[in-house]
mmCIF file of C-alpha atoms in Angstrom:
data_model
loop_
_atom_site.group_PDB
_atom_site.id
_atom_site.type_symbol
_atom_site.label_atom_id
_atom_site.label_comp_id
_atom_site.label_asym_id
_atom_site.label_seq_id
_atom_site.Cartn_x
_atom_site.Cartn_y
_atom_site.Cartn_z
ATOM 1 C CA MET A 791 -49.064 155.796 174.834
ATOM 2 C CA THR A 792 -49.864 159.272 175.924
ATOM 3 C CA TYR A 793 -49.851 162.272 172.617
ATOM 4 C CA ILE A 794 -48.122 165.458 173.412
ATOM 5 C CA LYS A 795 -49.344 168.365 170.877
ATOM 6 C CA ARG A 796 -46.718 170.159 169.107
ATOM 7 C CA VAL A 797 -46.095 173.947 168.653
ATOM 8 C CA ALA A 798 -45.796 172.704 165.249
ATOM 9 C CA GLU A 799 -48.980 171.794 164.450
ATOM 10 C CA GLU A 800 -50.575 174.969 162.950
ATOM 11 C CA THR A 801 -46.789 175.314 161.385
ATOM 12 C CA ILE A 802 -47.821 172.627 159.804
ATOM 13 C CA SER A 803 -51.409 173.070 158.403
ATOM 14 C CA LYS A 804 -50.331 176.595 157.538
ATOM 15 C CA ILE A 805 -47.886 175.653 154.984
ATOM 16 C CA SER A 806 -50.211 172.450 153.927
ATOM 17 C CA LYS A 807 -52.246 175.457 152.400
ATOM 18 C CA MET A 808 -49.712 177.343 150.731
ATOM 19 C CA PHE A 809 -47.905 173.901 149.238
ATOM 20 C CA PRO A 810 -48.764 171.321 147.648
ATOM 21 C CA VAL A 811 -46.093 169.352 149.356
ATOM 22 C CA VAL A 812 -45.527 169.593 152.988
ATOM 23 C CA LEU A 813 -41.981 168.124 154.248
ATOM 24 C CA VAL A 814 -41.266 167.573 157.807
ATOM 25 C CA THR A 815 -37.128 166.161 158.671
ATOM 26 C CA GLY A 816 -35.446 166.690 161.929
ATOM 27 C CA PRO A 817 -33.740 163.331 163.646
ATOM 28 C CA ARG A 818 -35.120 160.853 163.915
ATOM 29 C CA GLN A 819 -37.804 160.097 166.259
ATOM 30 C CA VAL A 820 -38.852 163.454 167.097
ATOM 31 C CA GLY A 821 -42.337 162.044 166.080
ATOM 32 C CA LYS A 822 -42.505 163.544 162.484
ATOM 33 C CA THR A 823 -45.001 160.488 161.606
ATOM 34 C CA THR A 824 -46.792 160.775 164.864
ATOM 35 C CA ILE A 825 -46.950 164.355 163.892
ATOM 36 C CA LEU A 826 -49.123 164.163 160.979
ATOM 37 C CA GLN A 827 -50.602 161.259 161.031
ATOM 38 C CA LYS A 828 -52.506 163.103 164.319
ATOM 39 C CA LEU A 829 -53.289 166.544 161.554
ATOM 40 C CA ALA A 830 -54.050 164.073 158.994
ATOM 41 C CA ASP A 831 -56.932 162.464 162.195
ATOM 42 C CA GLN A 832 -58.508 165.838 162.390
ATOM 43 C CA GLU A 833 -58.747 166.350 158.414
ATOM 44 C CA LYS A 834 -61.178 163.501 158.255
ATOM 45 C CA GLU A 835 -63.685 165.606 160.602
ATOM 46 C CA SER A 836 -63.945 167.622 156.950
ATOM 47 C CA GLY A 837 -64.527 164.864 155.110
ATOM 48 C CA ILE A 838 -60.505 164.531 154.137
ATOM 49 C CA GLU A 839 -58.828 160.903 154.329
ATOM 50 C CA ARG A 840 -55.706 160.646 153.857
ATOM 51 C CA LYS A 841 -53.641 157.788 153.008
ATOM 52 C CA TYR A 842 -50.512 156.740 154.250
ATOM 53 C CA VAL A 843 -47.788 154.603 153.400
ATOM 54 C CA THR A 844 -44.714 153.861 155.094
ATOM 55 C CA LEU A 845 -41.278 153.319 153.036
ATOM 56 C CA ASP A 846 -40.050 150.983 155.915
ATOM 57 C CA ASP A 847 -41.304 148.167 154.246
ATOM 58 C CA PRO A 848 -39.682 146.477 152.286
ATOM 59 C CA ASP A 849 -42.129 145.611 149.671
ATOM 60 C CA VAL A 850 -43.313 148.805 149.281
ATOM 61 C CA ARG A 851 -40.360 150.545 149.274
ATOM 62 C CA TYR A 852 -39.128 148.295 146.399
ATOM 63 C CA LEU A 853 -42.178 149.736 144.428
ATOM 64 C CA ALA A 854 -41.647 153.327 145.182
ATOM 65 C CA LYS A 855 -38.011 152.838 143.928
ATOM 66 C CA THR A 856 -38.962 150.382 140.398
ATOM 67 C CA ASP A 857 -42.051 151.806 139.305
ATOM 68 C CA PRO A 858 -43.200 155.246 141.143
ATOM 69 C CA GLY A 859 -45.659 155.501 138.550
ATOM 70 C CA LEU A 860 -47.911 152.952 139.538
ATOM 71 C CA PHE A 861 -46.905 153.755 143.183
ATOM 72 C CA LEU A 862 -48.620 157.284 142.810
ATOM 73 C CA GLN A 863 -51.548 155.058 140.917
ATOM 74 C CA ARG A 864 -52.258 152.882 143.971
ATOM 75 C CA TYR A 865 -51.550 155.464 146.298
ATOM 76 C CA THR A 866 -53.465 158.828 145.432
ATOM 77 C CA PRO A 867 -53.273 162.452 147.170
ATOM 78 C CA PRO A 868 -54.306 163.641 149.391
ATOM 79 C CA VAL A 869 -51.760 160.831 150.907
ATOM 80 C CA LEU A 870 -48.799 160.498 153.785
ATOM 81 C CA ILE A 871 -45.632 159.054 152.774
ATOM 82 C CA ASP A 872 -42.893 158.289 155.353
ATOM 83 C CA GLU A 873 -39.714 157.939 155.276
ATOM 84 C CA ILE A 874 -39.546 159.383 151.628
ATOM 85 C CA GLN A 875 -35.702 159.277 151.787
ATOM 86 C CA TYR A 876 -36.133 155.334 151.191
ATOM 87 C CA ALA A 877 -37.082 155.923 147.510
ATOM 88 C CA THR A 878 -36.376 159.024 146.347
ATOM 89 C CA GLU A 879 -37.361 158.378 143.635
ATOM 90 C CA LEU A 880 -40.212 159.598 143.488
ATOM 91 C CA LEU A 881 -39.475 163.239 143.532
ATOM 92 C CA PRO A 882 -39.956 163.822 140.519
ATOM 93 C CA TYR A 883 -43.145 162.088 139.787
ATOM 94 C CA ILE A 884 -44.900 163.727 142.765
ATOM 95 C CA LYS A 885 -43.641 166.950 140.848
ATOM 96 C CA MET A 886 -45.477 165.331 137.452
ATOM 97 C CA SER A 887 -48.445 165.162 140.214
ATOM 98 C CA VAL A 888 -49.080 168.308 141.733
ATOM 99 C CA ASP A 889 -47.891 170.253 138.750
ATOM 100 C CA LYS A 890 -51.055 168.595 136.787
ATOM 101 C CA SER A 891 -53.451 168.925 140.241
ATOM 102 C CA LYS A 892 -52.606 171.946 141.174
ATOM 103 C CA LYS A 893 -54.005 171.399 144.678
ATOM 104 C CA LYS A 894 -52.620 172.241 147.981
ATOM 105 C CA GLY A 895 -51.930 169.669 150.228
ATOM 106 C CA ASP A 896 -52.009 167.002 148.885
ATOM 107 C CA PHE A 897 -48.666 165.226 149.604
ATOM 108 C CA TRP A 898 -46.746 165.153 153.235
ATOM 109 C CA LEU A 899 -43.994 163.515 153.868
ATOM 110 C CA THR A 900 -41.286 162.451 156.059
ATOM 111 C CA GLY A 901 -38.007 162.305 156.168
ATOM 112 C CA SER A 902 -34.910 161.481 158.572
ATOM 113 C CA GLN A 903 -31.467 161.631 156.815
ATOM 114 C CA ALA A 904 -31.734 165.723 155.864
ATOM 115 C CA PHE A 905 -28.096 165.570 154.475
ATOM 116 C CA LYS A 906 -29.192 163.197 151.374
ATOM 117 C CA LEU A 907 -32.486 164.129 150.785
ATOM 118 C CA MET A 908 -31.970 168.287 151.567
ATOM 119 C CA GLN A 909 -30.463 168.408 147.513
ATOM 120 C CA ASN A 910 -33.000 165.818 145.996
ATOM 121 C CA VAL A 911 -35.538 167.889 146.783
ATOM 122 C CA SER A 912 -34.591 171.413 146.693
ATOM 123 C CA GLU A 913 -33.944 169.696 142.715
ATOM 124 C CA SER A 914 -37.102 167.933 141.630
ATOM 125 C CA LEU A 915 -40.147 169.941 144.467
ATOM 126 C CA ALA A 916 -37.935 173.136 144.157
ATOM 127 C CA GLY A 917 -41.250 176.184 144.314
ATOM 128 C CA ARG A 918 -43.612 172.985 145.269
ATOM 129 C CA VAL A 919 -42.343 172.498 148.920
ATOM 130 C CA GLY A 920 -42.863 173.695 152.265
ATOM 131 C CA ILE A 921 -40.591 172.524 154.520
ATOM 132 C CA VAL A 922 -41.114 171.957 158.522
ATOM 133 C CA ASN A 923 -37.603 170.990 160.559
ATOM 134 C CA LEU A 924 -39.020 169.234 163.805
ATOM 135 C CA LEU A 925 -36.830 169.106 166.511
ATOM 136 C CA GLY A 926 -36.984 167.069 170.106
ATOM 137 C CA LEU A 927 -39.470 168.624 172.884
ATOM 138 C CA SER A 928 -39.713 172.251 173.530
ATOM 139 C CA ASP A 929 -40.079 173.238 177.438
ATOM 140 C CA ALA A 930 -43.612 174.833 175.982
ATOM 141 C CA GLU A 931 -44.602 171.636 174.726
ATOM 142 C CA ILE A 932 -43.237 169.223 177.872
ATOM 143 C CA TYR A 933 -45.227 171.545 180.678
ATOM 144 C CA GLY A 934 -47.842 172.657 178.265
ATOM 145 C CA TYR A 935 -47.567 176.740 177.779
ATOM 146 C CA ASP A 936 -47.842 178.386 174.506
ATOM 147 C CA SER A 937 -44.670 178.963 172.500
ATOM 148 C CA GLN A 938 -43.739 182.835 170.949
ATOM 149 C CA PRO A 939 -40.133 183.259 168.680
ATOM 150 C CA PHE A 940 -37.939 184.404 172.061
ATOM 151 C CA SER A 941 -38.192 187.662 172.353
ATOM 152 C CA THR A 942 -35.754 190.032 175.346
ATOM 153 C CA ASP A 943 -38.998 192.581 175.153
ATOM 154 C CA PRO A 944 -39.694 192.775 179.013
ATOM 155 C CA GLN A 945 -43.329 193.580 178.185
ATOM 156 C CA LYS A 946 -43.998 189.962 176.090
ATOM 157 C CA LEU A 947 -41.734 188.572 179.411
ATOM 158 C CA LEU A 948 -43.711 189.678 181.306
ATOM 159 C CA SER A 949 -47.065 188.899 179.938
ATOM 160 C CA ALA A 950 -46.077 185.626 180.163
ATOM 161 C CA LEU A 951 -45.201 185.334 183.843
ATOM 162 C CA ASN A 952 -48.353 184.527 185.219
ATOM 163 C CA ARG A 953 -48.627 181.609 182.980
ATOM 164 C CA ARG A 954 -45.446 180.058 183.237
ATOM 165 C CA GLN A 955 -44.355 177.859 186.582
ATOM 166 C CA PRO A 956 -41.207 178.555 188.173
ATOM 167 C CA ARG A 957 -38.848 175.691 188.395
ATOM 168 C CA ASP A 958 -35.167 176.057 190.526
ATOM 169 C CA LEU A 959 -32.243 174.672 190.067
ATOM 170 C CA ASN A 960 -32.660 170.581 190.047
ATOM 171 C CA LEU A 961 -36.357 170.583 188.014
ATOM 172 C CA ILE A 962 -33.986 172.616 185.235
ATOM 173 C CA TYR A 963 -31.452 169.918 184.848
ATOM 174 C CA GLN A 964 -33.755 167.016 185.660
ATOM 175 C CA ARG A 965 -34.973 168.590 182.134
ATOM 176 C CA ILE A 966 -31.433 168.897 181.358
ATOM 177 C CA PHE A 967 -30.801 165.212 181.947
ATOM 178 C CA LYS A 968 -33.776 163.461 180.507
ATOM 179 C CA GLY A 969 -33.689 165.020 177.161
ATOM 180 C CA SER A 970 -36.072 166.095 174.362
ATOM 181 C CA MET A 971 -37.027 163.364 172.931
ATOM 182 C CA PRO A 972 -40.865 162.516 172.829
ATOM 183 C CA GLU A 973 -41.065 158.763 173.860
ATOM 184 C CA ILE A 974 -39.221 159.469 177.613
ATOM 185 C CA TYR A 975 -41.560 161.542 178.211
ATOM 186 C CA ALA A 976 -44.306 159.795 176.642
ATOM 187 C CA ASN A 977 -44.129 156.241 177.888
ATOM 188 C CA ASP A 978 -43.214 155.769 181.922
ATOM 189 C CA PHE A 979 -42.087 152.758 181.138
ATOM 190 C CA ILE A 980 -38.904 153.975 178.948
ATOM 191 C CA ASP A 981 -35.684 153.641 180.413
ATOM 192 C CA TRP A 982 -33.336 156.843 179.431
ATOM 193 C CA GLU A 983 -30.047 155.012 179.225
ATOM 194 C CA THR A 984 -31.040 152.177 177.087
ATOM 195 C CA TYR A 985 -33.611 154.593 175.504
ATOM 196 C CA TYR A 986 -30.648 156.998 173.720
ATOM 197 C CA ARG A 987 -28.013 153.712 173.863
ATOM 198 C CA SER A 988 -30.632 151.938 171.230
ATOM 199 C CA TYR A 989 -30.517 155.562 169.425
ATOM 200 C CA VAL A 990 -27.645 155.816 168.748
ATOM 201 C CA ASP A 991 -27.130 152.708 167.599
ATOM 202 C CA THR A 992 -29.894 153.449 164.528
ATOM 203 C CA TYR A 993 -28.724 156.676 164.247
ATOM 204 C CA LEU A 994 -25.255 155.082 162.958
ATOM 205 C CA GLN A 995 -26.429 152.136 161.761
ATOM 206 C CA ARG A 996 -28.733 153.283 159.808
ATOM 207 C CA ASP A 997 -28.348 156.913 158.494
ATOM 208 C CA ILE A 998 -24.927 156.808 159.364
ATOM 209 C CA ARG A 999 -23.991 153.237 157.629
ATOM 210 C CA ASP A 1000 -24.301 154.426 154.407
ATOM 211 C CA LEU A 1001 -22.160 157.309 153.808
ATOM 212 C CA ALA A 1002 -19.225 156.605 151.363
ATOM 213 C CA GLN A 1003 -17.433 159.203 153.514
ATOM 214 C CA VAL A 1004 -18.202 157.123 156.665
ATOM 215 C CA GLY A 1005 -16.267 153.816 156.442
ATOM 216 C CA ASP A 1006 -16.153 153.089 160.582
ATOM 217 C CA SER A 1007 -19.731 154.064 162.407
ATOM 218 C CA MET A 1008 -17.130 152.834 165.781
ATOM 219 C CA GLN A 1009 -14.552 155.972 165.224
ATOM 220 C CA PHE A 1010 -17.705 158.407 164.068
ATOM 221 C CA TYR A 1011 -19.538 157.175 166.910
ATOM 222 C CA ASN A 1012 -16.395 158.284 168.741
ATOM 223 C CA PHE A 1013 -16.409 161.276 166.808
ATOM 224 C CA MET A 1014 -20.240 162.378 169.084
ATOM 225 C CA ILE A 1015 -18.677 161.879 172.213
ATOM 226 C CA ALA A 1016 -16.321 164.369 170.770
ATOM 227 C CA VAL A 1017 -18.701 166.826 169.773
ATOM 228 C CA ALA A 1018 -20.480 166.607 172.748
ATOM 229 C CA ALA A 1019 -17.508 167.835 174.679
ATOM 230 C CA GLN A 1020 -17.876 170.792 173.026
ATOM 231 C CA THR A 1021 -21.009 171.579 173.283
ATOM 232 C CA SER A 1022 -21.167 175.122 173.574
ATOM 233 C CA LYS A 1023 -17.977 176.136 172.305
ATOM 234 C CA PRO A 1024 -15.543 176.790 169.476
ATOM 235 C CA VAL A 1025 -15.109 174.204 166.421
ATOM 236 C CA VAL A 1026 -11.661 173.810 166.324
ATOM 237 C CA TYR A 1027 -11.462 170.939 164.029
ATOM 238 C CA GLU A 1028 -7.339 170.319 163.985
ATOM 239 C CA GLU A 1029 -8.739 169.921 167.770
ATOM 240 C CA LEU A 1030 -11.642 167.201 166.935
ATOM 241 C CA ALA A 1031 -9.779 165.540 164.178
ATOM 242 C CA LYS A 1032 -7.229 164.782 167.106
ATOM 243 C CA THR A 1033 -9.092 163.523 169.415
ATOM 244 C CA VAL A 1034 -10.758 161.044 167.348
ATOM 245 C CA GLY A 1035 -7.128 160.356 164.673
ATOM 246 C CA ILE A 1036 -8.619 162.337 161.720
ATOM 247 C CA SER A 1037 -8.463 164.912 159.081
ATOM 248 C CA ALA A 1038 -8.620 168.026 160.100
ATOM 249 C CA PRO A 1039 -11.478 168.037 156.459
ATOM 250 C CA THR A 1040 -12.768 164.806 158.184
ATOM 251 C CA ALA A 1041 -14.031 166.639 161.248
ATOM 252 C CA LYS A 1042 -14.952 169.011 158.819
ATOM 253 C CA LYS A 1043 -17.963 167.079 156.975
ATOM 254 C CA TRP A 1044 -18.520 164.947 159.564
ATOM 255 C CA LEU A 1045 -19.920 168.251 161.722
ATOM 256 C CA SER A 1046 -21.546 168.933 158.838
ATOM 257 C CA ILE A 1047 -23.427 165.085 159.038
ATOM 258 C CA LEU A 1048 -24.507 166.411 162.664
ATOM 259 C CA ALA A 1049 -25.525 169.051 161.680
ATOM 260 C CA SER A 1050 -27.309 168.358 158.607
ATOM 261 C CA SER A 1051 -29.193 165.308 161.002
ATOM 262 C CA HIS A 1052 -30.111 168.597 163.261
ATOM 263 C CA ILE A 1053 -28.559 167.005 166.343
ATOM 264 C CA ILE A 1054 -26.338 169.249 166.774
ATOM 265 C CA ALA A 1055 -26.549 172.897 165.564
ATOM 266 C CA LEU A 1056 -23.838 175.147 164.215
ATOM 267 C CA VAL A 1057 -23.966 178.975 164.898
ATOM 268 C CA GLN A 1058 -22.534 181.144 162.669
ATOM 269 C CA PRO A 1059 -20.584 184.502 164.253
ATOM 270 C CA TYR A 1060 -21.703 187.674 164.103
ATOM 271 C CA HIS A 1061 -19.929 189.798 161.690
ATOM 272 C CA ASN A 1062 -20.149 193.699 160.984
ATOM 273 C CA ASN A 1063 -17.777 195.632 159.278
ATOM 274 C CA ALA A 1064 -17.471 197.783 162.480
ATOM 275 C CA LEU A 1065 -16.208 194.500 164.738
ATOM 276 C CA LYS A 1066 -12.034 194.618 163.398
ATOM 277 C CA ARG A 1067 -11.517 191.179 165.732
ATOM 278 C CA VAL A 1068 -14.073 189.211 165.873
ATOM 279 C CA VAL A 1069 -13.058 185.057 165.645
ATOM 280 C CA LYS A 1070 -14.606 183.774 162.548
ATOM 281 C CA MET A 1071 -14.367 180.382 163.679
ATOM 282 C CA PRO A 1072 -19.027 178.492 164.006
ATOM 283 C CA GLN A 1073 -20.378 176.657 168.028
ATOM 284 C CA ILE A 1074 -21.239 173.778 168.610
ATOM 285 C CA HIS A 1075 -24.618 173.385 170.470
ATOM 286 C CA PHE A 1076 -26.073 170.217 171.473
ATOM 287 C CA LEU A 1077 -29.458 170.451 170.764
ATOM 288 C CA ASP A 1078 -30.539 167.340 172.429
ATOM 289 C CA THR A 1079 -28.793 168.060 175.961
ATOM 290 C CA GLY A 1080 -29.674 163.878 176.779
ATOM 291 C CA LEU A 1081 -28.278 162.531 174.026
ATOM 292 C CA ALA A 1082 -25.047 164.755 174.963
ATOM 293 C CA ALA A 1083 -25.380 163.900 178.999
ATOM 294 C CA TYR A 1084 -25.387 159.478 177.469
ATOM 295 C CA LEU A 1085 -22.476 160.045 174.900
ATOM 296 C CA LEU A 1086 -20.383 161.791 177.643
ATOM 297 C CA LYS A 1087 -22.206 159.268 180.234
ATOM 298 C CA TRP A 1088 -22.968 161.402 183.024
ATOM 299 C CA GLY A 1089 -25.189 159.222 185.476
ATOM 300 C CA ASN A 1090 -27.748 161.499 186.797
ATOM 301 C CA TYR A 1091 -28.549 164.642 186.614
ATOM 302 C CA GLU A 1092 -27.008 165.202 189.595
ATOM 303 C CA ALA A 1093 -23.849 164.148 188.767
ATOM 304 C CA LEU A 1094 -24.220 167.029 186.156
ATOM 305 C CA GLU A 1095 -25.185 169.417 186.873
ATOM 306 C CA ARG A 1096 -22.582 169.826 189.587
ATOM 307 C CA GLY A 1097 -19.960 168.709 187.237
ATOM 308 C CA ALA A 1098 -17.094 170.729 185.121
ATOM 309 C CA MET A 1099 -19.790 171.121 182.123
ATOM 310 C CA ALA A 1100 -22.662 171.804 184.527
ATOM 311 C CA GLY A 1101 -22.829 175.275 183.037
ATOM 312 C CA ALA A 1102 -21.823 174.693 179.206
ATOM 313 C CA PHE A 1103 -24.621 171.968 179.400
ATOM 314 C CA PHE A 1104 -27.276 174.901 180.897
ATOM 315 C CA GLU A 1105 -26.248 177.406 177.991
ATOM 316 C CA SER A 1106 -27.186 174.293 175.272
ATOM 317 C CA TYR A 1107 -30.107 174.166 176.846
ATOM 318 C CA VAL A 1108 -31.044 178.232 176.792
ATOM 319 C CA PHE A 1109 -30.085 177.882 173.284
ATOM 320 C CA SER A 1110 -31.544 175.025 172.115
ATOM 321 C CA GLU A 1111 -35.179 175.868 173.936
ATOM 322 C CA ILE A 1112 -34.594 180.002 171.592
ATOM 323 C CA TYR A 1113 -33.675 177.914 168.242
ATOM 324 C CA LYS A 1114 -37.096 175.514 168.536
ATOM 325 C CA SER A 1115 -39.237 178.745 169.430
ATOM 326 C CA TYR A 1116 -38.244 179.775 165.744
ATOM 327 C CA VAL A 1117 -38.178 176.423 164.399
ATOM 328 C CA ASN A 1118 -41.973 175.580 165.677
ATOM 329 C CA ALA A 1119 -42.529 178.725 164.352
ATOM 330 C CA GLY A 1120 -41.518 178.239 160.416
ATOM 331 C CA LYS A 1121 -38.955 180.451 160.956
ATOM 332 C CA GLU A 1122 -35.406 180.734 160.581
ATOM 333 C CA PRO A 1123 -33.270 180.500 163.355
ATOM 334 C CA PRO A 1124 -31.317 184.510 163.522
ATOM 335 C CA LEU A 1125 -29.184 183.308 166.190
ATOM 336 C CA TYR A 1126 -25.740 183.950 166.355
ATOM 337 C CA TYR A 1127 -22.660 183.707 168.629
ATOM 338 C CA TYR A 1128 -19.750 186.330 169.296
ATOM 339 C CA ARG A 1129 -16.045 185.992 169.851
ATOM 340 C CA ASP A 1130 -12.491 188.372 169.113
ATOM 341 C CA LYS A 1131 -9.452 187.456 169.841
ATOM 342 C CA ASP A 1132 -9.193 189.586 172.662
ATOM 343 C CA LYS A 1133 -11.383 185.737 173.846
ATOM 344 C CA LYS A 1134 -14.620 188.580 174.781
ATOM 345 C CA GLU A 1135 -17.452 186.496 173.755
ATOM 346 C CA ILE A 1136 -21.247 187.375 174.313
ATOM 347 C CA ASP A 1137 -23.109 183.789 174.088
ATOM 348 C CA ILE A 1138 -26.133 185.197 172.394
ATOM 349 C CA LEU A 1139 -27.134 187.209 169.574
ATOM 350 C CA ILE A 1140 -30.374 187.626 168.178
ATOM 351 C CA TYR A 1141 -30.595 189.806 164.846
ATOM 352 C CA GLN A 1142 -33.644 190.456 163.980
ATOM 353 C CA ASN A 1143 -35.493 194.327 161.616
ATOM 354 C CA GLY A 1144 -31.364 195.816 161.330
ATOM 355 C CA THR A 1145 -30.818 195.383 165.823
ATOM 356 C CA ILE A 1146 -28.665 193.277 168.051
ATOM 357 C CA TYR A 1147 -29.878 191.821 171.206
ATOM 358 C CA PRO A 1148 -27.634 190.525 173.577
ATOM 359 C CA VAL A 1149 -27.674 187.669 175.510
ATOM 360 C CA GLU A 1150 -25.379 186.103 178.366
ATOM 361 C CA VAL A 1151 -26.365 182.620 179.209
ATOM 362 C CA LYS A 1152 -25.544 182.346 183.863
ATOM 363 C CA LYS A 1153 -25.766 178.927 185.646
ATOM 364 C CA ALA A 1154 -26.008 181.768 188.927
ATOM 365 C CA ALA A 1155 -29.069 183.376 190.421
ATOM 366 C CA SER A 1156 -27.438 185.970 191.108
ATOM 367 C CA PRO A 1157 -25.156 186.853 187.673
ATOM 368 C CA GLY A 1158 -24.120 190.838 188.372
ATOM 369 C CA LYS A 1159 -23.444 193.281 186.030
ATOM 370 C CA GLU A 1160 -20.800 192.268 185.002
ATOM 371 C CA ALA A 1161 -22.400 189.559 183.116
ATOM 372 C CA ILE A 1162 -23.297 191.734 180.727
ATOM 373 C CA LYS A 1163 -19.814 193.297 180.513
ATOM 374 C CA ASN A 1164 -19.253 191.735 176.737
ATOM 375 C CA PHE A 1165 -21.904 193.775 176.062
ATOM 376 C CA SER A 1166 -20.070 196.950 174.991
ATOM 377 C CA VAL A 1167 -18.038 195.433 171.940
ATOM 378 C CA LEU A 1168 -21.073 195.617 169.947
ATOM 379 C CA ASN A 1169 -20.563 199.918 170.227
ATOM 380 C CA PRO A 1170 -19.282 200.918 167.130
ATOM 381 C CA ILE A 1171 -21.724 198.311 164.610
ATOM 382 C CA THR A 1172 -24.233 201.906 165.569
ATOM 383 C CA ASP A 1173 -22.114 204.479 164.850
ATOM 384 C CA SER A 1174 -22.487 205.472 160.348
ATOM 385 C CA THR A 1175 -19.001 206.726 161.019
ATOM 386 C CA MET A 1176 -17.716 203.506 160.625
ATOM 387 C CA PHE A 1177 -19.543 202.753 157.664
ATOM 388 C CA ASN A 1178 -17.201 205.650 155.757
ATOM 389 C CA GLY A 1179 -21.807 207.207 156.494
ATOM 390 C CA ILE A 1180 -23.359 204.803 154.600
ATOM 391 C CA GLU A 1181 -26.263 204.632 157.238
ATOM 392 C CA GLY A 1182 -27.956 201.837 156.394
ATOM 393 C CA LEU A 1183 -24.951 200.045 157.720
ATOM 394 C CA LYS A 1184 -25.436 200.840 160.812
ATOM 395 C CA THR A 1185 -27.288 199.046 163.642
ATOM 396 C CA ASP A 1186 -28.956 199.437 166.148
ATOM 397 C CA ILE A 1187 -28.657 197.492 170.332
ATOM 398 C CA GLY A 1188 -31.851 196.236 171.737
ATOM 399 C CA VAL A 1189 -32.972 195.193 175.192
ATOM 400 C CA GLY A 1190 -30.413 192.211 176.343
ATOM 401 C CA ALA A 1191 -31.046 189.439 178.732
ATOM 402 C CA VAL A 1192 -29.272 187.483 181.135
ATOM 403 C CA ILE A 1193 -30.312 184.273 181.132
ATOM 404 C CA CYS A 1194 -30.053 182.590 184.568
ATOM 405 C CA MET A 1195 -31.167 181.501 187.851
ATOM 406 C CA SER A 1196 -33.193 183.893 188.795
ATOM 407 C CA SER A 1197 -36.325 182.918 191.240
ATOM 408 C CA ASP A 1198 -37.962 186.339 188.901
ATOM 409 C CA LEU A 1199 -37.556 188.540 185.685
ATOM 410 C CA LEU A 1200 -35.653 191.989 186.789
ATOM 411 C CA PRO A 1201 -33.865 194.430 185.385
ATOM 412 C CA VAL A 1202 -30.459 195.159 185.752
ATOM 413 C CA ASP A 1203 -30.606 199.155 184.619
ATOM 414 C CA GLY A 1204 -32.062 200.264 182.170
ATOM 415 C CA LYS A 1205 -31.011 198.280 178.688
ATOM 416 C CA ASN A 1206 -31.364 194.741 179.955
ATOM 417 C CA TRP A 1207 -32.614 191.907 182.158
ATOM 418 C CA TYR A 1208 -32.128 188.704 184.004
ATOM 419 C CA VAL A 1209 -34.149 186.537 182.676
ATOM 420 C CA PRO A 1210 -35.508 183.867 184.386
ATOM 421 C CA ALA A 1211 -34.589 180.342 182.637
ATOM 422 C CA TRP A 1212 -37.987 179.092 183.088
ATOM 423 C CA LEU A 1213 -39.438 182.171 180.509
ATOM 424 C CA ILE A 1214 -37.865 181.098 177.739
#
């Protein structure tokens, strides 16, 4: 099977030189083990022989859970331990080992069940572990071009223009429908529907079944379908709960499980004291549009592109690409959205260094200036008088973007640009 070079390789290598423990977490089957094994092979060139052990093996797992000290005598560092969530009993012993050796990169760990794992990691390995979230493939990885955290800076976009291959509407929606799972791209014999059916079954049976708060895996599956139907929309817990036949608190809890296991991103609304009518509901984005298409029973990319959810899927695809561009670089995505009680919306807000960069997402090839009409709702945040004269609370508005199906990078006006979707 073909190995697809991952942008996060450089991030993992850098973090391994900073911390004694590296934890690569993320959804199932996104290539966590594969990327670490690839990096371990590269280490051999400098004389480092890293052992590999998986806790999927029941005998190995039994040893790790019942006698963690003996386990670490058998698998001494440097070591790659796969599926660490199955034996979190190891974590205090890993802490003792790294405190004694003080060597960077001694332990590489992978874990899928982030909702169970992260609390144990933060308690046992605080200050000793660098965490990398690995998601599905980005366009940069699929098409083989360089990746940087997305910026609306026209000069950066112009410099990338000649290094990218334009893609039309059909190619974009083929990509949206196909999704982001590495095996689908690396193996020509994979059947899309069979793959995602197996993926969902595994997720429900191995990750969800063990959670005390999820008693009915079929009901949770129906909940996933309801959430997929809400991609790119603000959360209304009562509506989700009513659709599936559960309580609103249960819907909130289950949505947090999907977010913790990186199936979805919950995007927080941008809040500023100068903006008085902002809604407080987070927004849902499925991070793998292929999985969302499978759950909603879209049969092919043509039907999806012509269907009622074409715009929602396009928006979630764009969000996911921007989100992954930050995650792959080891950065926390500085992404928000705007919606107020007058139903004015801005799809994505990038907040960095005291500046907000508004981004609107439109499926159209020529959206027109109407696409940036809501950017003006942000104007109050630039006025220090709105903050009782406290200059430090004032926020600048940077270059805006309309990500769309335009064939070229073009200015909308003096401060905003049309950005082709294939350029993100």
